Amino acid sequence: MPTHPGDKRDFLAIPDLETPALMGLLDRARRMKAGDSWGNPLAGRHVAMIFRKSSTRTRVSFEVGVRQLGGDVVFLADRDSQVGRGEDLADTARVLSRYVDALVVRTFGHQEVETLAAYGSIPVVNALTDLVHPCQVLADLLTMQENFGEDLSAVPVAWVGDGNNMANSWLNAAYRLGFPLRLACPEGYDPDPAILARARSNADILLTRDPAEAVEGVKVVNTDVWTSMGQEEENERRMAAFHGFMVTPELMSRARSEAIFLHCLPAHRGEEVDARVVDGPWSRVFDEAENRLHVQKSLFVELMVNDPHP
Ligand code: CP
Ligand code: NVA
């Protein structure tokens, strides 16, 4: 049997980490990025990565990060695993728990990662579902801290575009950290109502149809593609629905003068973001992409090392 702490912990969404653990994870990520060594806490341990959707950043940052911590990975794409042929996910979880020490999963329905977590005896990390993309927003929070300091509770953030997995994860981050979040989404493309309601219990959340209203006075402006993976057939309808939601230099000028622009990438220049923004002085998108590596290494320490806060 693989070795792992008795009480396994999963990371399926940001609220799985209590606020102190989330702040500790970000602090450790900052120290790792600055060069502090954590040795090889994953030595002799293996991580299986089940990816049912495409990926560049997530796959590479997880594979490199696990190896930098001394572990190894097994990558399973749909086309060459039995998951892709419909094998029961509960069986998959039980079998992989006999071989490896953690699962990293990118898939469609969020219930798929919940099933893997429920039936597996090893930590399961969500590397994107249709509902949330929590590892990306961990990286975004680290990028915010690099620009505005460690206490994010008063840093206003705007989301412009689709109420998608990224928007839901920003709501979850606001729920844990309490920063004001102003979302502009076209009608019919709102975030998940339960996630929105929970965030409102701990943060000032505005939901508007007007990107200019959302961006007014914020320090962080965020967007994402209008058509996420799995929604390709809706592309034409979405392009029409999101007309007027592009993040342009004019829109950025409504934010604070020190505001930064974030995008999880891949970006579609000329659709959700003007090239002058994503390639301009506001943009931190490549720091944000790099930070995936650091936060995910810190996450593995959090989930798989018995005393993650030495
Ligand atoms: N941002 C992100 O998750 O990128 P990939 O789809 O390339 O992994
Ligand atoms: N919302 C996008 C994010 C890609 C990293 C998608 O789900 O395709």
Short mmCIF file of N, CA and C in Angstrom, two decimals, residues 57 61 92 94 105 157 169-171 205 255 258 269 274:
data_model
loop_
_atom_site.label_atom_id
_atom_site.label_comp_id
_atom_site.label_asym_id
_atom_site.label_seq_id
_atom_site.Cartn_x
_atom_site.Cartn_y
_atom_site.Cartn_z
N ARG A 57 -0.25 24.46 -18.91
CA ARG A 57 0.27 24.94 -17.64
C ARG A 57 0.06 23.94 -16.50
N SER A 61 3.18 22.17 -14.77
CA SER A 61 3.53 22.67 -13.42
C SER A 61 3.34 21.58 -12.38
N THR A 92 -11.95 3.00 -10.24
CA THR A 92 -10.67 3.63 -10.59
C THR A 92 -9.99 4.18 -9.34
N ARG A 94 -10.41 3.28 -6.21
CA ARG A 94 -9.96 2.21 -5.29
C ARG A 94 -8.71 1.53 -5.82
N VAL A 105 -6.65 15.58 -10.79
CA VAL A 105 -7.71 15.25 -11.74
C VAL A 105 -8.20 16.50 -12.45
N VAL A 157 -11.33 43.32 -6.15
CA VAL A 157 -11.07 42.53 -7.35
C VAL A 157 -12.30 42.61 -8.26
N SER A 169 -14.31 30.10 -8.55
CA SER A 169 -13.16 29.96 -7.65
C SER A 169 -12.78 31.30 -7.03
N TRP A 170 -12.94 32.38 -7.77
CA TRP A 170 -12.72 33.70 -7.17
C TRP A 170 -13.73 33.97 -6.07
N LEU A 171 -14.97 33.56 -6.28
CA LEU A 171 -15.98 33.71 -5.22
C LEU A 171 -15.57 32.91 -3.99
N ILE A 205 -19.95 41.27 -2.24
CA ILE A 205 -19.96 40.77 -3.63
C ILE A 205 -20.98 41.56 -4.43
N ALA A 255 -10.03 51.36 -13.42
CA ALA A 255 -9.50 50.74 -12.20
C ALA A 255 -8.49 51.69 -11.57
N GLU A 258 -2.71 51.70 -10.02
CA GLU A 258 -1.76 50.60 -9.81
C GLU A 258 -2.36 49.23 -10.11
N ARG A 269 -6.70 36.94 -27.68
CA ARG A 269 -6.56 38.38 -27.90
C ARG A 269 -7.61 38.82 -28.92
N ASP A 274 -8.17 42.71 -24.94
CA ASP A 274 -7.43 43.46 -25.95
C ASP A 274 -5.93 43.13 -25.77
#
